[in-house]
Amino acid sequence: MSEPTSPLAGAKYEGFAGVVAMGLQGMISLRGDLGAEALGKAVKAVTGVDVPAPRRIAMKGETGAAWMSPDELLLLVPYADVATALERLHEMLAGTHFLAVDVSDARAMFSVDGQGVREIVAKLMPVDMRRQAFGEGDFRRTRMAQIPAALWMPQPDRVQIICFRSVAEYAFNLLKGAAAPGGEVGHLS
Amino acid sequence: MLILTCPCCGVTAEETEFHAGGEAHLKRFGPGSSEDEFHDYLFARENPKGVHFERWRHANGCGKWFLAARDTVTLEVYGTYPAQTHEPPQDIKDRISARHPGWTWREFA
């Protein structure tokens, strides 16, 4: 059996902020009626958090849920727990109209750390990155240069970005370029 | 550049996050309709200088379709509303009327 590997296997770059291609992250795409009680209970059971409000992410330790669209959540769980979590979801949601799929290996995740992370994001995405407009707990799907991406800030001065695995290298190169020393703008810090 | 607010997820973003989907409020003429009706359904589109209604998709976001009322000259956006609507909502019509008294667009005014 081949071992699961994360895209770019922990590639790192140190510019005026640090860019890291993160390791394996369990992700489950869950579609259904987000207002339904059964779905809320299932999400709570698997991730420990309530269904997040639109454009928000709720995290509890290593697990969490992010609001993707009016009928879709992205559940984050440790990579090794995906199978159990899926089983649990299917058990708890049986009989309702829903879809739960393991998308862990279809995604790449990056973390950008440092003073200028807001600028790095603002260079690449059409998102208002002022502190008052985007903060901890906010979750945004958008585009990063030419590819779809989603981002949130788990803590101040740290951004986590998810994109498709097939474009992981492109995404990493983009972030590298935006974080290159000398590229500080100093407008959003 | 257009700045649109997606009524499905509430994100306000510029147009590169969205994808234009052509004219809004098209009525389908399928089997049983006359050739002229079918022709117009397929090919006849409005090309106004001024008020226009369009379909847009939040392609790089929540992925949902919605409708937008805007001005093709000034790029002013009068409002966006859900795709499951047969007619522009009254508040958007009022906003257009304030700017263009007596406007018409297909059967709407």
PDB file of C-alpha atoms in Angstrom:
ATOM      1  CA  MET A   1       0.000   0.000   0.000  1.00  0.00           C
ATOM      2  CA  SER A   2       1.237   3.461  -0.753  1.00  0.00           C
ATOM      3  CA  GLU A   3       1.334   5.913   2.130  1.00  0.00           C
ATOM      4  CA  PRO A   4      -0.808   9.046   1.950  1.00  0.00           C
ATOM      5  CA  THR A   5       1.348  12.122   1.370  1.00  0.00           C
ATOM      6  CA  SER A   6       0.478  15.761   1.608  1.00  0.00           C
ATOM      7  CA  PRO A   7       1.027  17.824  -1.530  1.00  0.00           C
ATOM      8  CA  LEU A   8       4.483  19.459  -1.591  1.00  0.00           C
ATOM      9  CA  ALA A   9       5.293  17.474   1.585  1.00  0.00           C
ATOM     10  CA  GLY A  10       5.919  20.285   4.018  1.00  0.00           C
ATOM     11  CA  ALA A  11       7.592  22.771   1.670  1.00  0.00           C
ATOM     12  CA  LYS A  12       8.605  25.971   3.461  1.00  0.00           C
ATOM     13  CA  TYR A  13       9.504  29.485   2.459  1.00  0.00           C
ATOM     14  CA  GLU A  14      10.740  32.337   4.616  1.00  0.00           C
ATOM     15  CA  GLY A  15      10.066  35.776   3.268  1.00  0.00           C
ATOM     16  CA  PHE A  16       8.735  38.711   5.240  1.00  0.00           C
ATOM     17  CA  ALA A  17       6.236  36.117   6.377  1.00  0.00           C
ATOM     18  CA  GLY A  18       6.639  32.372   6.535  1.00  0.00           C
ATOM     19  CA  VAL A  19       4.766  30.128   4.094  1.00  0.00           C
ATOM     20  CA  VAL A  20       4.301  26.463   4.942  1.00  0.00           C
ATOM     21  CA  ALA A  21       2.623  23.747   2.913  1.00  0.00           C
ATOM     22  CA  MET A  22       0.823  21.972   5.715  1.00  0.00           C
ATOM     23  CA  GLY A  23       0.608  18.258   6.280  1.00  0.00           C
ATOM     24  CA  LEU A  24      -2.350  15.964   5.881  1.00  0.00           C
ATOM     25  CA  GLN A  25      -5.644  17.424   7.030  1.00  0.00           C
ATOM     26  CA  GLY A  26      -8.867  15.468   7.161  1.00  0.00           C
ATOM     27  CA  MET A  27     -11.658  17.299   5.349  1.00  0.00           C
ATOM     28  CA  ILE A  28     -15.239  16.241   4.805  1.00  0.00           C
ATOM     29  CA  SER A  29     -17.528  18.047   2.445  1.00  0.00           C
ATOM     30  CA  LEU A  30     -21.016  17.948   3.931  1.00  0.00           C
ATOM     31  CA  ARG A  31     -24.031  19.117   1.974  1.00  0.00           C
ATOM     32  CA  GLY A  32     -27.559  19.257   3.251  1.00  0.00           C
ATOM     33  CA  ASP A  33     -30.071  21.488   4.974  1.00  0.00           C
ATOM     34  CA  LEU A  34     -27.846  23.474   7.341  1.00  0.00           C
ATOM     35  CA  GLY A  35     -30.840  24.523   9.415  1.00  0.00           C
ATOM     36  CA  ALA A  36     -31.980  20.971  10.120  1.00  0.00           C
ATOM     37  CA  GLU A  37     -31.721  19.728  13.671  1.00  0.00           C
ATOM     38  CA  ALA A  38     -30.337  16.327  12.641  1.00  0.00           C
ATOM     39  CA  LEU A  39     -27.526  17.923  10.683  1.00  0.00           C
ATOM     40  CA  GLY A  40     -26.681  20.238  13.548  1.00  0.00           C
ATOM     41  CA  LYS A  41     -26.452  17.305  15.932  1.00  0.00           C
ATOM     42  CA  ALA A  42     -24.299  15.286  13.538  1.00  0.00           C
ATOM     43  CA  VAL A  43     -21.906  18.196  13.018  1.00  0.00           C
ATOM     44  CA  LYS A  44     -21.662  18.686  16.764  1.00  0.00           C
ATOM     45  CA  ALA A  45     -20.984  15.006  17.328  1.00  0.00           C
ATOM     46  CA  VAL A  46     -18.206  14.860  14.760  1.00  0.00           C
ATOM     47  CA  THR A  47     -16.507  18.221  15.256  1.00  0.00           C
ATOM     48  CA  GLY A  48     -17.673  19.436  18.667  1.00  0.00           C
ATOM     49  CA  VAL A  49     -18.914  22.734  17.263  1.00  0.00           C
ATOM     50  CA  ASP A  50     -22.285  24.097  16.207  1.00  0.00           C
ATOM     51  CA  VAL A  51     -23.095  24.796  12.555  1.00  0.00           C
ATOM     52  CA  PRO A  52     -21.274  28.075  11.873  1.00  0.00           C
ATOM     53  CA  ALA A  53     -23.062  31.210  10.735  1.00  0.00           C
ATOM     54  CA  PRO A  54     -22.693  32.240   7.081  1.00  0.00           C
ATOM     55  CA  ARG A  55     -19.100  33.112   6.142  1.00  0.00           C
ATOM     56  CA  ARG A  56     -17.788  31.912   9.521  1.00  0.00           C
ATOM     57  CA  ILE A  57     -15.676  29.048  10.764  1.00  0.00           C
ATOM     58  CA  ALA A  58     -15.947  27.404  14.157  1.00  0.00           C
ATOM     59  CA  MET A  59     -12.948  25.547  15.510  1.00  0.00           C
ATOM     60  CA  LYS A  60     -12.501  23.476  18.645  1.00  0.00           C
ATOM     61  CA  GLY A  61      -8.999  22.148  19.034  1.00  0.00           C
ATOM     62  CA  GLU A  62      -8.157  20.179  15.920  1.00  0.00           C
ATOM     63  CA  THR A  63     -11.697  19.880  14.642  1.00  0.00           C
ATOM     64  CA  GLY A  64     -14.067  22.431  13.237  1.00  0.00           C
ATOM     65  CA  ALA A  65     -16.625  23.354  10.633  1.00  0.00           C
ATOM     66  CA  ALA A  66     -16.503  26.050   7.974  1.00  0.00           C
ATOM     67  CA  TRP A  67     -19.456  27.593   6.134  1.00  0.00           C
ATOM     68  CA  MET A  68     -18.946  27.063   2.404  1.00  0.00           C
ATOM     69  CA  SER A  69     -22.329  27.952   0.905  1.00  0.00           C
ATOM     70  CA  PRO A  70     -25.989  28.003   1.991  1.00  0.00           C
ATOM     71  CA  ASP A  71     -26.084  24.204   1.738  1.00  0.00           C
ATOM     72  CA  GLU A  72     -22.503  23.144   2.305  1.00  0.00           C
ATOM     73  CA  LEU A  73     -20.057  22.834   5.187  1.00  0.00           C
ATOM     74  CA  LEU A  74     -16.432  21.791   5.250  1.00  0.00           C
ATOM     75  CA  LEU A  75     -15.707  19.697   8.305  1.00  0.00           C
ATOM     76  CA  LEU A  76     -12.122  19.615   9.535  1.00  0.00           C
ATOM     77  CA  VAL A  77     -10.999  16.572  11.492  1.00  0.00           C
ATOM     78  CA  PRO A  78      -7.622  14.897  11.995  1.00  0.00           C
ATOM     79  CA  TYR A  79      -6.643  12.926   8.890  1.00  0.00           C
ATOM     80  CA  ALA A  80      -6.740   9.592  10.698  1.00  0.00           C
ATOM     81  CA  ASP A  81     -10.285  10.192  11.984  1.00  0.00           C
ATOM     82  CA  VAL A  82     -11.991  10.824   8.647  1.00  0.00           C
ATOM     83  CA  ALA A  83     -13.321   7.303   8.172  1.00  0.00           C
ATOM     84  CA  THR A  84     -14.842   7.186  11.672  1.00  0.00           C
ATOM     85  CA  ALA A  85     -16.301  10.659  11.260  1.00  0.00           C
ATOM     86  CA  LEU A  86     -17.888   9.739   7.934  1.00  0.00           C
ATOM     87  CA  GLU A  87     -19.363   6.594   9.426  1.00  0.00           C
ATOM     88  CA  ARG A  88     -20.802   8.630  12.284  1.00  0.00           C
ATOM     89  CA  LEU A  89     -22.305  11.182   9.867  1.00  0.00           C
ATOM     90  CA  HIS A  90     -23.910   8.491   7.744  1.00  0.00           C
ATOM     91  CA  GLU A  91     -25.335   6.851  10.859  1.00  0.00           C
ATOM     92  CA  MET A  92     -26.740  10.051  12.329  1.00  0.00           C
ATOM     93  CA  LEU A  93     -28.073  11.484   9.072  1.00  0.00           C
ATOM     94  CA  ALA A  94     -29.551   8.271   7.694  1.00  0.00           C
ATOM     95  CA  GLY A  95     -32.918   8.930   6.098  1.00  0.00           C
ATOM     96  CA  THR A  96     -32.318  12.648   5.543  1.00  0.00           C
ATOM     97  CA  HIS A  97     -31.226  14.291   2.287  1.00  0.00           C
ATOM     98  CA  PHE A  98     -27.489  14.872   2.598  1.00  0.00           C
ATOM     99  CA  LEU A  99     -24.101  14.168   1.089  1.00  0.00           C
ATOM    100  CA  ALA A 100     -20.873  13.587   2.994  1.00  0.00           C
ATOM    101  CA  VAL A 101     -17.647  12.925   1.137  1.00  0.00           C
ATOM    102  CA  ASP A 102     -14.009  12.598   2.159  1.00  0.00           C
ATOM    103  CA  VAL A 103     -12.146  15.309   0.245  1.00  0.00           C
ATOM    104  CA  SER A 104      -8.943  15.251   2.325  1.00  0.00           C
ATOM    105  CA  ASP A 105      -6.734  14.073  -0.519  1.00  0.00           C
ATOM    106  CA  ALA A 106      -8.280  16.477  -3.016  1.00  0.00           C
ATOM    107  CA  ARG A 107      -7.111  19.562  -1.170  1.00  0.00           C
ATOM    108  CA  ALA A 108      -3.931  21.359  -0.202  1.00  0.00           C
ATOM    109  CA  MET A 109      -3.580  23.576   2.830  1.00  0.00           C
ATOM    110  CA  PHE A 110      -1.111  26.374   3.459  1.00  0.00           C
ATOM    111  CA  SER A 111      -0.339  28.459   6.470  1.00  0.00           C
ATOM    112  CA  VAL A 112       1.140  31.937   6.232  1.00  0.00           C
ATOM    113  CA  ASP A 113       2.597  33.361   9.410  1.00  0.00           C
ATOM    114  CA  GLY A 114       3.947  36.763  10.221  1.00  0.00           C
ATOM    115  CA  GLN A 115       3.414  40.485  10.415  1.00  0.00           C
ATOM    116  CA  GLY A 116       2.393  41.080   6.828  1.00  0.00           C
ATOM    117  CA  VAL A 117      -0.030  38.201   6.230  1.00  0.00           C
ATOM    118  CA  ARG A 118      -2.932  40.530   5.531  1.00  0.00           C
ATOM    119  CA  GLU A 119      -0.934  42.156   2.767  1.00  0.00           C
ATOM    120  CA  ILE A 120       0.070  38.854   1.257  1.00  0.00           C
ATOM    121  CA  VAL A 121      -3.574  37.855   1.022  1.00  0.00           C
ATOM    122  CA  ALA A 122      -4.603  41.264  -0.287  1.00  0.00           C
ATOM    123  CA  LYS A 123      -2.029  41.010  -3.072  1.00  0.00           C
ATOM    124  CA  LEU A 124      -3.501  37.756  -4.335  1.00  0.00           C
ATOM    125  CA  MET A 125      -7.205  37.820  -3.564  1.00  0.00           C
ATOM    126  CA  PRO A 126     -10.008  40.357  -4.096  1.00  0.00           C
ATOM    127  CA  VAL A 127     -10.789  40.397  -0.381  1.00  0.00           C
ATOM    128  CA  ASP A 128     -11.019  43.367   1.960  1.00  0.00           C
ATOM    129  CA  MET A 129      -8.300  42.436   4.452  1.00  0.00           C
ATOM    130  CA  ARG A 130      -8.550  45.406   6.793  1.00  0.00           C
ATOM    131  CA  ARG A 131      -8.755  44.326  10.415  1.00  0.00           C
ATOM    132  CA  GLN A 132     -12.296  45.618  10.807  1.00  0.00           C
ATOM    133  CA  ALA A 133     -13.441  43.773   7.671  1.00  0.00           C
ATOM    134  CA  PHE A 134     -11.854  40.353   8.150  1.00  0.00           C
ATOM    135  CA  GLY A 135     -10.824  38.834  11.439  1.00  0.00           C
ATOM    136  CA  GLU A 136     -10.633  35.706  13.507  1.00  0.00           C
ATOM    137  CA  GLY A 137     -13.542  33.376  12.874  1.00  0.00           C
ATOM    138  CA  ASP A 138     -14.295  34.776   9.426  1.00  0.00           C
ATOM    139  CA  PHE A 139     -14.132  32.367   6.528  1.00  0.00           C
ATOM    140  CA  ARG A 140     -14.041  33.419   2.911  1.00  0.00           C
ATOM    141  CA  ARG A 141     -14.127  31.515  -0.362  1.00  0.00           C
ATOM    142  CA  THR A 142     -12.649  33.505  -3.158  1.00  0.00           C
ATOM    143  CA  ARG A 143     -10.036  33.294  -5.862  1.00  0.00           C
ATOM    144  CA  MET A 144      -6.272  33.432  -5.396  1.00  0.00           C
ATOM    145  CA  ALA A 145      -4.897  34.845  -8.645  1.00  0.00           C
ATOM    146  CA  GLN A 146      -6.341  32.306 -11.087  1.00  0.00           C
ATOM    147  CA  ILE A 147      -7.495  29.535  -8.776  1.00  0.00           C
ATOM    148  CA  PRO A 148     -10.334  29.106  -6.271  1.00  0.00           C
ATOM    149  CA  ALA A 149      -9.257  29.237  -2.653  1.00  0.00           C
ATOM    150  CA  ALA A 150     -10.668  29.604   0.845  1.00  0.00           C
ATOM    151  CA  LEU A 151      -9.057  31.304   3.786  1.00  0.00           C
ATOM    152  CA  TRP A 152      -9.466  32.036   7.462  1.00  0.00           C
ATOM    153  CA  MET A 153      -7.350  33.438  10.255  1.00  0.00           C
ATOM    154  CA  PRO A 154      -6.969  30.974  13.140  1.00  0.00           C
ATOM    155  CA  GLN A 155      -5.118  33.685  15.068  1.00  0.00           C
ATOM    156  CA  PRO A 156      -3.983  37.254  14.424  1.00  0.00           C
ATOM    157  CA  ASP A 157      -1.107  37.361  11.924  1.00  0.00           C
ATOM    158  CA  ARG A 158      -1.756  33.851  10.722  1.00  0.00           C
ATOM    159  CA  VAL A 159      -3.761  32.837   7.665  1.00  0.00           C
ATOM    160  CA  GLN A 160      -4.691  29.358   6.579  1.00  0.00           C
ATOM    161  CA  ILE A 161      -5.543  28.793   2.930  1.00  0.00           C
ATOM    162  CA  ILE A 162      -7.185  25.782   1.308  1.00  0.00           C
ATOM    163  CA  CYS A 163      -7.102  25.126  -2.421  1.00  0.00           C
ATOM    164  CA  PHE A 164      -7.345  22.166  -4.769  1.00  0.00           C
ATOM    165  CA  ARG A 165      -4.460  19.736  -4.567  1.00  0.00           C
ATOM    166  CA  SER A 166      -3.914  19.808  -8.320  1.00  0.00           C
ATOM    167  CA  VAL A 167      -2.907  23.473  -8.109  1.00  0.00           C
ATOM    168  CA  ALA A 168      -0.907  23.202  -4.871  1.00  0.00           C
ATOM    169  CA  GLU A 169       2.390  24.100  -6.512  1.00  0.00           C
ATOM    170  CA  TYR A 170       0.899  27.106  -8.271  1.00  0.00           C
ATOM    171  CA  ALA A 171      -0.587  28.280  -4.975  1.00  0.00           C
ATOM    172  CA  PHE A 172       2.699  27.824  -3.131  1.00  0.00           C
ATOM    173  CA  ASN A 173       4.573  29.783  -5.793  1.00  0.00           C
ATOM    174  CA  LEU A 174       2.021  32.574  -5.603  1.00  0.00           C
ATOM    175  CA  LEU A 175       2.404  32.820  -1.843  1.00  0.00           C
ATOM    176  CA  LYS A 176       6.176  32.718  -2.167  1.00  0.00           C
ATOM    177  CA  GLY A 177       6.118  35.588  -4.605  1.00  0.00           C
ATOM    178  CA  ALA A 178       3.771  37.632  -2.455  1.00  0.00           C
ATOM    179  CA  ALA A 179       5.913  37.024   0.647  1.00  0.00           C
ATOM    180  CA  ALA A 180       9.261  37.735  -1.014  1.00  0.00           C
ATOM    181  CA  PRO A 181      11.498  40.085   0.989  1.00  0.00           C
ATOM    182  CA  GLY A 182      11.212  43.621  -0.302  1.00  0.00           C
ATOM    183  CA  GLY A 183       7.560  43.082  -1.169  1.00  0.00           C
ATOM    184  CA  GLU A 184       6.223  44.626   2.034  1.00  0.00           C
ATOM    185  CA  VAL A 185       3.611  47.269   1.342  1.00  0.00           C
ATOM    186  CA  GLY A 186       3.010  48.453   4.894  1.00  0.00           C
ATOM    187  CA  HIS A 187      -0.548  49.478   4.241  1.00  0.00           C
ATOM    188  CA  LEU A 188      -2.512  46.882   6.177  1.00  0.00           C
ATOM    189  CA  SER A 189      -0.292  46.065   9.142  1.00  0.00           C
TER     190      SER A 189
ATOM    191  CA  MET B   1     -15.321  47.348 -12.515  1.00  0.00           C
ATOM    192  CA  LEU B   2     -18.552  45.971 -11.081  1.00  0.00           C
ATOM    193  CA  ILE B   3     -18.911  45.325  -7.391  1.00  0.00           C
ATOM    194  CA  LEU B   4     -21.676  42.825  -6.697  1.00  0.00           C
ATOM    195  CA  THR B   5     -23.142  41.457  -3.487  1.00  0.00           C
ATOM    196  CA  CYS B   6     -24.101  37.808  -3.659  1.00  0.00           C
ATOM    197  CA  PRO B   7     -27.575  37.449  -2.128  1.00  0.00           C
ATOM    198  CA  CYS B   8     -26.876  33.794  -1.280  1.00  0.00           C
ATOM    199  CA  CYS B   9     -23.780  34.199   0.899  1.00  0.00           C
ATOM    200  CA  GLY B  10     -23.687  37.954   1.445  1.00  0.00           C
ATOM    201  CA  VAL B  11     -20.161  38.452   0.138  1.00  0.00           C
ATOM    202  CA  THR B  12     -19.497  41.746  -1.598  1.00  0.00           C
ATOM    203  CA  ALA B  13     -16.768  41.331  -4.173  1.00  0.00           C
ATOM    204  CA  GLU B  14     -15.627  42.639  -7.489  1.00  0.00           C
ATOM    205  CA  GLU B  15     -16.624  40.993 -10.700  1.00  0.00           C
ATOM    206  CA  THR B  16     -13.616  38.679 -11.106  1.00  0.00           C
ATOM    207  CA  GLU B  17     -14.983  36.532  -8.293  1.00  0.00           C
ATOM    208  CA  PHE B  18     -18.204  36.075 -10.266  1.00  0.00           C
ATOM    209  CA  HIS B  19     -19.089  34.804 -13.704  1.00  0.00           C
ATOM    210  CA  ALA B  20     -21.646  36.459 -15.951  1.00  0.00           C
ATOM    211  CA  GLY B  21     -24.425  34.168 -17.132  1.00  0.00           C
ATOM    212  CA  GLY B  22     -26.275  36.234 -19.718  1.00  0.00           C
ATOM    213  CA  GLU B  23     -29.691  37.770 -19.637  1.00  0.00           C
ATOM    214  CA  ALA B  24     -32.055  37.216 -16.708  1.00  0.00           C
ATOM    215  CA  HIS B  25     -35.760  36.363 -16.695  1.00  0.00           C
ATOM    216  CA  LEU B  26     -35.733  34.360 -19.935  1.00  0.00           C
ATOM    217  CA  LYS B  27     -38.895  32.409 -20.513  1.00  0.00           C
ATOM    218  CA  ARG B  28     -38.300  29.032 -22.063  1.00  0.00           C
ATOM    219  CA  PHE B  29     -40.165  28.011 -25.191  1.00  0.00           C
ATOM    220  CA  GLY B  30     -39.676  24.314 -25.803  1.00  0.00           C
ATOM    221  CA  PRO B  31     -41.621  21.574 -27.536  1.00  0.00           C
ATOM    222  CA  GLY B  32     -45.035  22.731 -28.744  1.00  0.00           C
ATOM    223  CA  SER B  33     -44.040  26.346 -29.213  1.00  0.00           C
ATOM    224  CA  SER B  34     -43.959  28.099 -32.561  1.00  0.00           C
ATOM    225  CA  GLU B  35     -40.749  28.443 -34.540  1.00  0.00           C
ATOM    226  CA  ASP B  36     -40.686  32.189 -33.956  1.00  0.00           C
ATOM    227  CA  GLU B  37     -41.048  31.781 -30.204  1.00  0.00           C
ATOM    228  CA  PHE B  38     -38.330  29.160 -30.124  1.00  0.00           C
ATOM    229  CA  HIS B  39     -36.067  31.329 -32.257  1.00  0.00           C
ATOM    230  CA  ASP B  40     -36.531  34.316 -29.964  1.00  0.00           C
ATOM    231  CA  TYR B  41     -35.998  32.200 -26.879  1.00  0.00           C
ATOM    232  CA  LEU B  42     -32.716  30.951 -28.279  1.00  0.00           C
ATOM    233  CA  PHE B  43     -31.333  34.019 -29.984  1.00  0.00           C
ATOM    234  CA  ALA B  44     -33.173  37.255 -29.249  1.00  0.00           C
ATOM    235  CA  ARG B  45     -31.461  39.115 -26.422  1.00  0.00           C
ATOM    236  CA  GLU B  46     -31.758  42.591 -25.078  1.00  0.00           C
ATOM    237  CA  ASN B  47     -28.753  44.815 -25.616  1.00  0.00           C
ATOM    238  CA  PRO B  48     -29.776  47.947 -23.788  1.00  0.00           C
ATOM    239  CA  LYS B  49     -27.871  51.121 -23.181  1.00  0.00           C
ATOM    240  CA  GLY B  50     -28.908  51.611 -19.584  1.00  0.00           C
ATOM    241  CA  VAL B  51     -30.964  49.371 -17.305  1.00  0.00           C
ATOM    242  CA  HIS B  52     -30.242  45.683 -17.703  1.00  0.00           C
ATOM    243  CA  PHE B  53     -31.008  42.470 -15.832  1.00  0.00           C
ATOM    244  CA  GLU B  54     -28.441  39.707 -15.810  1.00  0.00           C
ATOM    245  CA  ARG B  55     -27.690  36.309 -14.345  1.00  0.00           C
ATOM    246  CA  TRP B  56     -24.465  35.957 -12.420  1.00  0.00           C
ATOM    247  CA  ARG B  57     -22.800  33.066 -10.672  1.00  0.00           C
ATOM    248  CA  HIS B  58     -20.618  33.372  -7.597  1.00  0.00           C
ATOM    249  CA  ALA B  59     -18.133  31.068  -9.283  1.00  0.00           C
ATOM    250  CA  ASN B  60     -15.192  31.581  -6.926  1.00  0.00           C
ATOM    251  CA  GLY B  61     -17.335  31.676  -3.827  1.00  0.00           C
ATOM    252  CA  CYS B  62     -20.489  29.921  -2.738  1.00  0.00           C
ATOM    253  CA  GLY B  63     -21.131  28.748  -6.302  1.00  0.00           C
ATOM    254  CA  LYS B  64     -24.745  29.902  -6.419  1.00  0.00           C
ATOM    255  CA  TRP B  65     -26.569  31.692  -9.238  1.00  0.00           C
ATOM    256  CA  PHE B  66     -28.292  34.994  -8.650  1.00  0.00           C
ATOM    257  CA  LEU B  67     -29.740  37.897 -10.612  1.00  0.00           C
ATOM    258  CA  ALA B  68     -28.482  41.448 -10.799  1.00  0.00           C
ATOM    259  CA  ALA B  69     -30.003  44.706 -11.988  1.00  0.00           C
ATOM    260  CA  ARG B  70     -27.432  47.148 -13.259  1.00  0.00           C
ATOM    261  CA  ASP B  71     -26.771  49.988 -15.643  1.00  0.00           C
ATOM    262  CA  THR B  72     -24.687  49.120 -18.685  1.00  0.00           C
ATOM    263  CA  VAL B  73     -23.571  52.737 -19.089  1.00  0.00           C
ATOM    264  CA  THR B  74     -22.627  53.806 -15.575  1.00  0.00           C
ATOM    265  CA  LEU B  75     -22.030  50.290 -14.172  1.00  0.00           C
ATOM    266  CA  GLU B  76     -24.220  51.265 -11.231  1.00  0.00           C
ATOM    267  CA  VAL B  77     -25.651  48.167  -9.579  1.00  0.00           C
ATOM    268  CA  TYR B  78     -29.281  48.667  -8.536  1.00  0.00           C
ATOM    269  CA  GLY B  79     -29.356  45.461  -6.598  1.00  0.00           C
ATOM    270  CA  THR B  80     -28.960  41.707  -6.625  1.00  0.00           C
ATOM    271  CA  TYR B  81     -31.665  39.196  -5.820  1.00  0.00           C
ATOM    272  CA  PRO B  82     -32.186  35.424  -5.701  1.00  0.00           C
ATOM    273  CA  ALA B  83     -32.352  33.452  -8.941  1.00  0.00           C
ATOM    274  CA  GLN B  84     -35.662  31.918  -7.840  1.00  0.00           C
ATOM    275  CA  THR B  85     -37.491  35.136  -8.747  1.00  0.00           C
ATOM    276  CA  HIS B  86     -39.759  35.700 -11.743  1.00  0.00           C
ATOM    277  CA  GLU B  87     -39.709  39.466 -11.565  1.00  0.00           C
ATOM    278  CA  PRO B  88     -37.307  42.062 -10.139  1.00  0.00           C
ATOM    279  CA  PRO B  89     -38.290  42.925  -6.541  1.00  0.00           C
ATOM    280  CA  GLN B  90     -40.166  46.187  -6.021  1.00  0.00           C
ATOM    281  CA  ASP B  91     -37.375  47.912  -4.075  1.00  0.00           C
ATOM    282  CA  ILE B  92     -34.966  47.386  -6.962  1.00  0.00           C
ATOM    283  CA  LYS B  93     -37.561  48.668  -9.434  1.00  0.00           C
ATOM    284  CA  ASP B  94     -38.044  51.738  -7.241  1.00  0.00           C
ATOM    285  CA  ARG B  95     -34.309  52.381  -7.187  1.00  0.00           C
ATOM    286  CA  ILE B  96     -34.184  52.188 -10.974  1.00  0.00           C
ATOM    287  CA  SER B  97     -37.214  54.457 -11.306  1.00  0.00           C
ATOM    288  CA  ALA B  98     -35.532  57.051  -9.126  1.00  0.00           C
ATOM    289  CA  ARG B  99     -32.617  57.120 -11.569  1.00  0.00           C
ATOM    290  CA  HIS B 100     -34.453  56.463 -14.851  1.00  0.00           C
ATOM    291  CA  PRO B 101     -38.096  57.561 -14.604  1.00  0.00           C
ATOM    292  CA  GLY B 102     -40.192  55.660 -17.139  1.00  0.00           C
ATOM    293  CA  TRP B 103     -37.658  52.905 -17.796  1.00  0.00           C
ATOM    294  CA  THR B 104     -38.746  49.666 -19.438  1.00  0.00           C
ATOM    295  CA  TRP B 105     -37.004  46.375 -20.004  1.00  0.00           C
ATOM    296  CA  ARG B 106     -38.879  43.610 -21.822  1.00  0.00           C
ATOM    297  CA  GLU B 107     -42.187  43.323 -19.948  1.00  0.00           C
ATOM    298  CA  PHE B 108     -40.940  45.088 -16.796  1.00  0.00           C
ATOM    299  CA  ALA B 109     -41.272  48.789 -16.037  1.00  0.00           C
TER     300      ALA B 109
END
